[in-house]
Amino acid sequence: MQSSSLAAFVPGVDSSLQAPAYPLPQTPFYSIEYPGYVRPTSVSLAVSNLGGQSVLDSAFKRAASKTETLIELKLRPEQPFAHPVPGDVVPTNNILLKIVKKRRKNRLEDGAIGEYTAEAIGVIPKTARFRSMVDYQYQPDMNDPVSKLRIAMDNMDVDALQSYVIPEEKADYTISVQSTSGTAMDTDINLDPELTGISVSRHQPESRTIPVMRSNLRLFPPPLFSRQTIPQGYNFRPNPASMVSTSVDNETGEEKKRYINRMRWKGYGPASIMFSDAIVPDKPPQVVEEGRNLIDKAILKKLEDLFVQRPVWTRMSLFNQLAPNETREILNSKALLPLVCYVFQDGPWRDTLVRFGFDPRQDRSARFFQRLYFRNANHPIARPSVITRRQDRSAANTQIRAMEEGTEKEADRRRSHIFDGQSITKETAAFQLCDITDPMLKEMIDDPDDLREECNERDGWYSSHGFERIKTVLRHKFFSLLEGHPASDEECRALLSNNDGFAKATIANRSYKLRAGKHNMAKGALRPEDAAVSATTT
């Protein structure tokens, strides 16, 4: 506020008509909006329920941290299982007024019995508020040994802690309590008996003494029931996305009704199988088929034509055959790819898109569609945070927009799934053998003399020795390019000659070094059933 001496300097206004100005003391006070009645005689009890004076001093200090500004109001401090009311300290710009009421002896005609004067005595820079919803409350039996243990821990009763013994568990989950109907009981008569855990027979006369069954479950509340602190404004209206669904039990004929969410997301994932499954899918799942009329027919026809030209694709190689706007539509619709292909969850064609009805395990020429993957050890896999995932999505959208605007070279984009041994466009090696054009690797891939008679879950149609040689050369050439220099064929041949003896020994003994199982099969471990047979014969 301004001082009264400044009132005369307001131009064009009579100083006698101006409201008086008073000085504002800068004495700081702190306010607590206590959710209850506080009398002058119960101030100490209210402070104790808030944690004590030391807790309040820490919450209101100038450099208090976020954790220190949290206050808990315990309305039942003697009950250790009662959940407190959460509150926090917020900055405010309030003024503390001192109100003085002067009584008059004679009552006036207008009903006024006194006059009031207000005086500002300080400012309130911080206020403790309790605006959150109170958590659910549950009070267990305080005579239970666990309840007594909790009290002993709060009181640091060493003797009680040392004498505690885990009680014997009994199957008395409900107990009978003799009670005369019509008499006052501990529970509210307006509550449904099913909510209180007390079951009373409805056919018993009121004048008789009937057995009352009470729950005896030894349930103890968690530290928190609900994390919801702010009520939702539903305006007393039902969820518009909910509808009543009626179903009839075929055995009993009973009709049941329940609410379902009409807007729930339907899974449009492609059909997936394991390498050990004998039959491959020849049509999309029913839930995907139902959405056929909702997708772009032109893009669907283009995808079908691509799978006629080549029965197995990776996502990157397939998207490189499409325009950027078509790729965006496939990613957004979710149902286009599941209408034309299925996927393997394991084996040599893991995570590839396979045309319906085509079984690469029965066609030796499908070896060219096998997929090789190497993780870049310099970039360890970690669980991405929410911010990281948002940045990744933003980067992907930026890349698609760049492709749409033509700012990214179209030739580079369409060849990102191809490995030529001279350049790379990504830091992760994930290639199909048919997309490797390096001359040395191409010769090893096309070699028909190092194949199997039957498809193998680990190496596909190639022998273990031949497939290991392909992976060794591809790994060396790829990571050499990551380091900034292409590897020559002479380096790779020398590497193969040095590793041939070691690789054969590794192949012969790798089942003893690696734990059998699906996760280690790509590294050379045996199948679980083969490992079991090997263990029984040795």
XYZ file of C-alpha atoms in Angstrom:
538
model
C 0.000 0.000 0.000
C 0.976 3.616 -0.443
C 1.610 6.018 2.356
C -1.038 8.685 3.108
C 1.484 11.394 2.254
C 1.282 10.367 -1.397
C -2.458 11.002 -1.698
C -2.041 14.707 -2.404
C -0.044 14.028 -5.570
C -2.946 12.380 -7.499
C -3.750 14.992 -10.179
C -7.311 16.159 -10.819
C -8.803 14.537 -7.710
C -9.854 16.250 -4.535
C -7.782 14.817 -1.698
C -10.793 14.877 0.610
C -12.660 12.434 -1.667
C -9.888 9.881 -1.840
C -9.907 6.726 0.241
C -7.344 6.875 3.014
C -4.146 4.930 2.508
C -2.582 2.961 5.325
C 0.888 1.480 5.678
C 1.184 -2.297 5.197
C 3.412 -3.966 7.759
C 5.802 -6.499 6.257
C 5.714 -8.827 9.242
C 5.357 -12.357 7.776
C 2.720 -14.749 9.063
C 1.939 -18.253 7.923
C -1.544 -19.633 7.527
C -2.941 -23.162 7.812
C -6.362 -23.946 6.357
C -7.222 -26.611 8.890
C -10.112 -28.818 7.672
C -11.904 -28.847 11.034
C -13.056 -26.790 13.990
C -10.253 -25.306 16.071
C -10.969 -23.594 19.359
C -8.397 -21.523 21.248
C -8.083 -24.367 23.715
C -7.457 -26.993 20.990
C -4.693 -25.234 19.044
C -2.037 -27.454 20.573
C -4.018 -30.569 19.555
C -4.328 -29.290 15.977
C -0.582 -28.627 15.792
C 0.086 -32.109 17.152
C -2.176 -33.648 14.501
C -0.139 -31.844 11.830
C 3.073 -33.470 13.028
C 4.221 -30.981 15.620
C 5.807 -27.551 15.587
C 9.092 -28.812 14.124
C 7.324 -30.227 11.060
C 5.502 -26.952 10.466
C 8.726 -24.955 10.865
C 10.417 -27.127 8.220
C 7.448 -26.811 5.849
C 7.299 -23.008 6.060
C 11.002 -22.215 5.990
C 12.305 -20.162 3.095
C 14.457 -22.831 1.404
C 12.143 -25.788 2.057
C 12.326 -28.592 -0.487
C 9.279 -30.080 -2.220
C 9.321 -33.034 0.151
C 9.471 -30.831 3.230
C 6.435 -28.789 2.142
C 4.208 -31.872 2.236
C 2.113 -31.978 5.400
C 0.047 -34.871 6.696
C -2.952 -34.275 8.937
C -3.670 -37.247 11.182
C -7.223 -36.936 12.456
C -6.827 -40.240 14.337
C -3.208 -40.184 15.493
C -3.808 -43.022 17.940
C -4.699 -45.373 15.056
C -1.524 -46.443 13.198
C -3.490 -47.824 10.228
C -5.491 -44.630 9.610
C -4.432 -42.841 6.426
C -3.655 -39.139 6.893
C -5.078 -36.241 4.913
C -2.416 -34.930 2.474
C -1.694 -31.235 2.298
C 0.941 -28.971 0.803
C 2.322 -25.469 1.271
C 1.642 -23.021 -1.572
C 2.792 -19.400 -2.066
C 0.112 -16.744 -1.442
C -0.214 -12.945 -1.436
C -2.678 -12.527 1.419
C -2.972 -9.867 4.118
C -3.610 -10.691 7.759
C -6.279 -8.418 9.239
C -7.007 -7.796 12.908
C -10.741 -7.347 13.395
C -11.932 -5.505 16.516
C -15.600 -5.515 17.419
C -16.880 -2.816 19.778
C -20.222 -3.576 21.401
C -22.819 -0.946 22.115
C -25.071 -0.948 25.096
C -28.272 0.055 23.235
C -29.552 -1.988 20.257
C -30.217 0.243 17.247
C -33.292 0.055 15.051
C -31.337 -1.385 12.093
C -30.250 -4.352 14.193
C -26.553 -3.392 14.448
C -25.207 -4.156 17.861
C -21.670 -2.898 17.436
C -19.033 -1.533 15.102
C -16.022 -3.224 13.564
C -12.542 -1.958 12.831
C -9.949 -3.709 10.660
C -6.204 -3.280 10.857
C -3.549 -4.902 8.654
C -0.864 -6.378 10.873
C 1.191 -8.380 8.331
C 1.378 -10.428 5.135
C 0.893 -14.165 4.510
C 3.452 -15.341 1.924
C 2.719 -19.084 2.414
C -0.410 -21.075 3.207
C -0.861 -24.754 4.017
C -3.886 -26.149 2.204
C -5.685 -29.472 2.255
C -7.429 -29.620 -1.128
C -6.849 -33.284 -2.013
C -9.385 -36.037 -1.510
C -8.943 -38.117 1.612
C -7.866 -41.716 1.034
C -10.086 -44.676 1.862
C -9.964 -45.809 5.477
C -9.943 -49.327 6.902
C -9.489 -50.219 10.524
C -8.313 -53.777 11.278
C -8.680 -55.614 14.560
C -6.304 -53.890 16.986
C -6.133 -57.038 19.152
C -4.472 -58.944 16.325
C -0.783 -59.770 16.928
C 0.224 -57.903 13.779
C -1.573 -54.783 14.985
C 0.235 -55.010 18.300
C 3.507 -55.452 16.419
C 2.848 -52.268 14.482
C 2.189 -50.337 17.681
C 5.383 -51.739 19.207
C 7.365 -50.586 16.166
C 5.913 -47.073 16.435
C 6.728 -46.927 20.141
C 10.127 -48.642 19.731
C 9.081 -51.212 22.313
C 12.088 -53.554 22.189
C 10.608 -56.102 24.586
C 7.423 -56.434 22.518
C 9.422 -56.767 19.305
C 11.621 -59.505 20.744
C 8.671 -61.439 22.137
C 6.684 -61.367 18.880
C 5.850 -64.792 17.451
C 4.100 -65.387 14.139
C 0.628 -66.625 15.082
C -0.684 -69.939 13.833
C -2.887 -69.555 10.776
C -6.424 -70.851 11.308
C -9.192 -71.398 8.779
C -11.755 -69.429 10.797
C -12.336 -66.831 8.080
C -15.869 -66.164 9.352
C -16.952 -66.299 12.970
C -20.373 -66.400 14.579
C -21.440 -63.567 16.849
C -24.600 -64.010 18.921
C -26.733 -60.914 18.562
C -30.369 -60.196 19.269
C -32.251 -58.629 16.406
C -33.565 -55.191 17.095
C -30.803 -54.228 19.480
C -28.180 -51.628 18.684
C -25.181 -53.031 16.886
C -21.760 -51.644 16.168
C -22.561 -51.141 12.492
C -24.744 -48.499 10.890
C -28.251 -49.845 10.284
C -28.419 -47.884 7.019
C -25.548 -49.863 5.509
C -26.085 -52.899 3.330
C -25.091 -56.003 5.345
C -23.031 -57.211 2.381
C -20.809 -54.153 2.767
C -20.223 -54.792 6.453
C -19.311 -58.453 6.031
C -22.206 -59.501 8.273
C -24.708 -61.983 6.842
C -28.138 -62.233 8.471
C -30.877 -64.624 7.393
C -33.889 -62.707 6.082
C -36.331 -65.443 7.059
C -35.638 -65.319 10.817
C -38.227 -63.607 13.039
C -37.002 -60.374 14.585
C -37.688 -61.484 18.151
C -35.379 -64.477 18.044
C -31.691 -64.568 18.765
C -29.996 -65.472 15.495
C -26.374 -66.198 14.636
C -24.615 -63.337 12.953
C -21.649 -64.230 10.783
C -18.795 -61.740 10.747
C -15.689 -61.739 8.600
C -12.552 -62.771 10.431
C -10.063 -62.198 7.620
C -6.801 -60.799 8.938
C -6.550 -58.059 6.337
C -4.303 -55.066 6.909
C -4.539 -51.935 4.769
C -1.719 -50.911 2.413
C 0.046 -47.573 2.880
C -2.172 -46.112 0.155
C -5.456 -47.212 -1.398
C -5.904 -44.632 -4.145
C -3.487 -42.338 -5.969
C -6.344 -40.175 -7.236
C -6.220 -36.876 -5.353
C -8.427 -34.698 -7.578
C -12.073 -35.599 -8.265
C -13.088 -36.006 -11.871
C -15.789 -33.725 -13.204
C -18.171 -36.256 -14.711
C -21.237 -33.979 -14.134
C -23.224 -36.965 -12.869
C -23.390 -38.397 -16.387
C -22.344 -41.882 -17.517
C -19.305 -42.426 -19.678
C -20.443 -41.770 -23.280
C -18.086 -44.506 -24.488
C -19.774 -47.149 -22.304
C -22.693 -49.285 -23.362
C -24.628 -52.145 -21.806
C -23.738 -55.557 -23.204
C -26.075 -58.508 -22.596
C -24.895 -62.109 -22.655
C -26.716 -65.378 -21.940
C -25.095 -68.351 -20.241
C -25.613 -71.363 -22.509
C -25.684 -73.807 -19.584
C -27.922 -71.995 -17.092
C -29.754 -69.625 -19.413
C -28.989 -66.764 -17.044
C -28.866 -63.336 -18.634
C -25.991 -61.132 -17.547
C -25.431 -57.462 -18.273
C -22.212 -55.525 -18.035
C -20.743 -52.273 -19.274
C -18.181 -52.362 -22.066
C -16.115 -49.603 -23.626
C -17.109 -49.007 -27.242
C -13.982 -46.947 -27.871
C -11.522 -49.564 -26.685
C -8.644 -50.250 -29.060
C -8.912 -53.422 -31.111
C -5.681 -55.276 -31.662
C -4.821 -55.381 -35.353
C -1.529 -57.209 -34.944
C -0.524 -59.709 -37.629
C -0.917 -63.436 -37.076
C 2.229 -64.879 -35.501
C 3.576 -68.411 -35.161
C 6.553 -70.171 -33.653
C 9.119 -72.055 -35.722
C 7.897 -75.311 -34.179
C 4.300 -74.749 -35.375
C 3.513 -77.142 -38.210
C 0.920 -75.068 -40.089
C 1.366 -71.528 -41.366
C -1.586 -69.073 -41.517
C -3.334 -68.765 -44.874
C -5.676 -65.895 -43.968
C -5.737 -62.944 -41.556
C -7.344 -63.142 -38.081
C -11.080 -62.556 -37.872
C -10.772 -59.222 -36.049
C -8.473 -57.964 -38.812
C -10.745 -59.259 -41.557
C -13.636 -57.273 -40.108
C -11.704 -54.055 -40.709
C -10.981 -54.722 -44.389
C -13.605 -52.236 -45.554
C -12.009 -49.439 -43.534
C -8.593 -49.389 -45.185
C -7.167 -47.927 -48.396
C -7.822 -50.450 -51.189
C -5.092 -49.026 -53.453
C -2.364 -49.479 -50.829
C -3.668 -52.963 -50.003
C -3.425 -53.939 -53.687
C 0.122 -52.591 -53.864
C 1.128 -54.611 -50.803
C -0.385 -57.765 -52.280
C 1.596 -57.227 -55.492
C 4.824 -56.743 -53.527
C 4.292 -60.025 -51.664
C 3.709 -61.778 -54.994
C 7.091 -60.502 -56.212
C 8.833 -61.487 -52.964
C 7.214 -63.652 -50.261
C 9.314 -62.439 -47.289
C 10.184 -58.850 -46.340
C 11.498 -56.916 -43.408
C 9.538 -53.823 -42.482
C 12.309 -51.509 -43.651
C 12.772 -53.225 -46.998
C 9.006 -53.212 -47.579
C 8.573 -49.548 -46.641
C 11.428 -48.612 -48.954
C 9.296 -49.799 -51.870
C 6.503 -47.381 -51.005
C 5.970 -43.653 -51.131
C 6.234 -41.704 -47.854
C 2.493 -40.996 -47.712
C 1.774 -44.714 -48.227
C 4.160 -45.624 -45.407
C 2.433 -43.164 -43.109
C -0.964 -44.648 -43.961
C 0.271 -48.178 -43.195
C 1.646 -47.079 -39.824
C -1.549 -45.225 -38.929
C -4.135 -47.768 -40.100
C -2.574 -50.768 -38.247
C -4.709 -53.207 -40.291
C -3.024 -53.111 -43.704
C -0.037 -55.360 -42.991
C -2.025 -57.991 -41.002
C -4.268 -58.414 -44.079
C -1.423 -59.641 -46.299
C 1.180 -61.376 -44.096
C 2.064 -63.179 -40.887
C 5.252 -63.159 -38.780
C 7.588 -65.660 -37.115
C 8.334 -65.085 -33.441
C 11.596 -67.015 -33.552
C 13.897 -68.864 -35.894
C 15.854 -67.710 -38.980
C 12.913 -65.584 -40.237
C 12.200 -63.913 -36.921
C 10.387 -60.529 -37.172
C 10.013 -60.803 -40.944
C 6.735 -60.351 -42.825
C 5.775 -63.564 -44.641
C 3.060 -63.946 -47.287
C 0.031 -65.973 -46.229
C 0.344 -69.623 -47.181
C 4.097 -69.473 -47.850
C 6.202 -71.702 -45.593
C 9.934 -70.878 -45.817
C 10.744 -74.057 -43.867
C 9.593 -76.159 -46.847
C 11.334 -74.237 -49.659
C 15.143 -74.305 -49.813
C 15.197 -71.119 -51.906
C 13.751 -69.306 -48.880
C 17.255 -69.339 -47.376
C 17.900 -66.050 -49.181
C 15.182 -64.441 -47.048
C 16.792 -65.414 -43.734
C 17.486 -62.472 -41.473
C 20.762 -61.603 -39.724
C 20.858 -59.192 -36.825
C 23.754 -57.754 -34.825
C 23.303 -55.362 -31.922
C 25.726 -52.450 -31.723
C 27.512 -52.993 -28.396
C 28.493 -49.311 -28.286
C 24.835 -48.419 -27.859
C 23.517 -50.647 -25.062
C 19.824 -51.335 -24.922
C 18.098 -49.466 -22.105
C 14.492 -48.923 -21.245
C 13.585 -45.597 -22.885
C 11.982 -42.892 -20.809
C 8.775 -41.123 -21.759
C 10.755 -38.127 -23.028
C 12.996 -40.405 -25.111
C 10.009 -42.121 -26.710
C 8.461 -38.747 -27.522
C 11.718 -37.589 -29.094
C 11.928 -40.803 -31.127
C 8.391 -40.333 -32.417
C 9.135 -36.710 -33.225
C 12.292 -37.708 -35.107
C 10.393 -40.370 -37.063
C 7.684 -37.882 -38.015
C 10.338 -35.361 -39.043
C 11.967 -37.991 -41.267
C 8.637 -38.824 -42.922
C 7.932 -35.121 -43.492
C 11.397 -34.721 -44.967
C 10.695 -37.580 -47.363
C 7.363 -36.047 -48.321
C 8.962 -32.671 -48.968
C 11.763 -34.240 -50.984
C 14.525 -32.898 -48.760
C 15.908 -36.393 -48.152
C 17.623 -38.165 -51.011
C 15.209 -40.713 -52.432
C 17.976 -43.036 -53.593
C 19.513 -43.220 -50.103
C 16.176 -43.957 -48.521
C 15.317 -46.790 -50.889
C 18.688 -48.486 -50.313
C 18.803 -48.279 -46.517
C 17.956 -52.004 -46.230
C 20.798 -53.051 -48.576
C 24.353 -53.810 -47.471
C 27.030 -53.364 -50.157
C 30.106 -53.487 -47.913
C 31.063 -49.905 -48.762
C 28.506 -47.703 -46.999
C 25.955 -47.890 -44.199
C 22.894 -45.819 -43.379
C 22.158 -47.052 -39.840
C 23.980 -48.235 -36.729
C 22.153 -51.556 -36.370
C 22.896 -54.519 -38.628
C 19.582 -56.132 -39.582
C 19.632 -57.509 -43.120
C 18.062 -60.279 -45.145
C 20.560 -62.353 -47.070
C 18.933 -61.401 -50.392
C 19.600 -57.711 -49.606
C 23.367 -58.231 -49.202
C 25.149 -57.241 -52.432
C 28.752 -57.332 -51.212
C 30.582 -59.634 -53.727
C 32.379 -61.749 -51.129
C 29.285 -62.239 -48.984
C 27.139 -62.800 -52.082
C 29.374 -65.658 -53.168
C 29.143 -67.293 -49.735
C 25.343 -66.851 -49.620
C 24.827 -68.363 -53.088
C 27.076 -71.348 -52.429
C 24.826 -74.468 -52.810
C 27.363 -76.893 -51.302
C 26.965 -75.839 -47.671
C 23.244 -76.458 -47.152
C 21.147 -78.759 -45.022
C 18.604 -81.353 -46.052
C 16.094 -80.068 -43.486
C 15.518 -76.568 -42.184
C 17.055 -75.854 -38.774
C 15.603 -73.502 -36.195
C 18.959 -71.847 -35.526
C 20.730 -71.750 -38.896
C 17.849 -72.199 -41.330
C 18.843 -74.001 -44.532
C 22.588 -73.384 -44.059
C 24.970 -75.627 -42.202
C 26.221 -74.309 -38.883
C 29.735 -73.874 -40.273
C 28.583 -72.058 -43.404
C 26.226 -69.757 -41.543
C 28.879 -68.868 -38.977
C 31.241 -67.848 -41.798
C 28.610 -65.554 -43.305
C 27.932 -63.927 -39.941
C 31.650 -63.499 -39.217
C 32.310 -61.636 -42.481
C 29.158 -59.521 -42.249
C 29.906 -58.575 -38.639
C 33.500 -57.594 -39.440
C 32.589 -55.527 -42.501
C 29.661 -53.780 -40.828
C 31.501 -52.710 -37.681
C 34.543 -51.683 -39.730
C 32.285 -49.269 -41.596
C 30.993 -47.975 -38.279
C 34.588 -47.187 -37.328
C 35.029 -45.237 -40.554
C 36.892 -47.582 -42.915
C 35.675 -50.423 -45.174
C 37.173 -53.870 -44.580
C 38.932 -55.528 -47.532
C 38.249 -59.066 -48.689
C 41.809 -60.030 -47.739
C 41.146 -59.036 -44.107
C 38.003 -61.132 -44.075
C 39.738 -64.194 -45.585
C 42.508 -63.930 -43.016
C 39.888 -63.627 -40.281
C 38.110 -66.725 -41.570
C 41.306 -68.758 -41.761
C 42.223 -67.813 -38.193
C 38.731 -68.502 -36.874
C 37.942 -71.719 -38.752
C 39.510 -74.005 -36.158
C 38.095 -72.029 -33.275
C 34.656 -71.843 -34.901
C 34.505 -75.613 -35.420
C 35.456 -76.214 -31.799
C 32.882 -73.680 -30.703
C 30.165 -75.313 -32.772
C 31.062 -78.724 -31.354
C 31.094 -77.560 -27.731
C 28.761 -74.594 -27.627
C 25.921 -76.569 -26.056
C 28.111 -77.009 -22.987
C 28.945 -73.293 -22.737
C 25.490 -71.859 -23.321
C 22.377 -72.594 -21.345
C 19.827 -74.416 -23.449
C 16.783 -72.371 -24.343
C 15.132 -70.173 -26.926
C 17.052 -67.029 -26.020
C 20.497 -68.579 -26.574
C 19.734 -70.557 -29.742
C 20.885 -67.699 -31.957
C 24.243 -67.897 -30.156
C 24.542 -71.622 -30.666
C 22.746 -73.248 -27.750
C 20.812 -76.470 -28.211
C 17.054 -76.703 -28.172
C 15.693 -77.556 -24.701
C 14.596 -81.050 -25.778
C 17.963 -81.735 -27.499
C 19.799 -80.566 -24.381
C 17.712 -82.960 -22.269
C 18.585 -85.891 -24.555
C 22.261 -84.914 -24.500
C 22.266 -84.765 -20.699
C 20.762 -88.256 -20.385
C 23.171 -89.883 -22.852
C 26.392 -88.421 -21.400
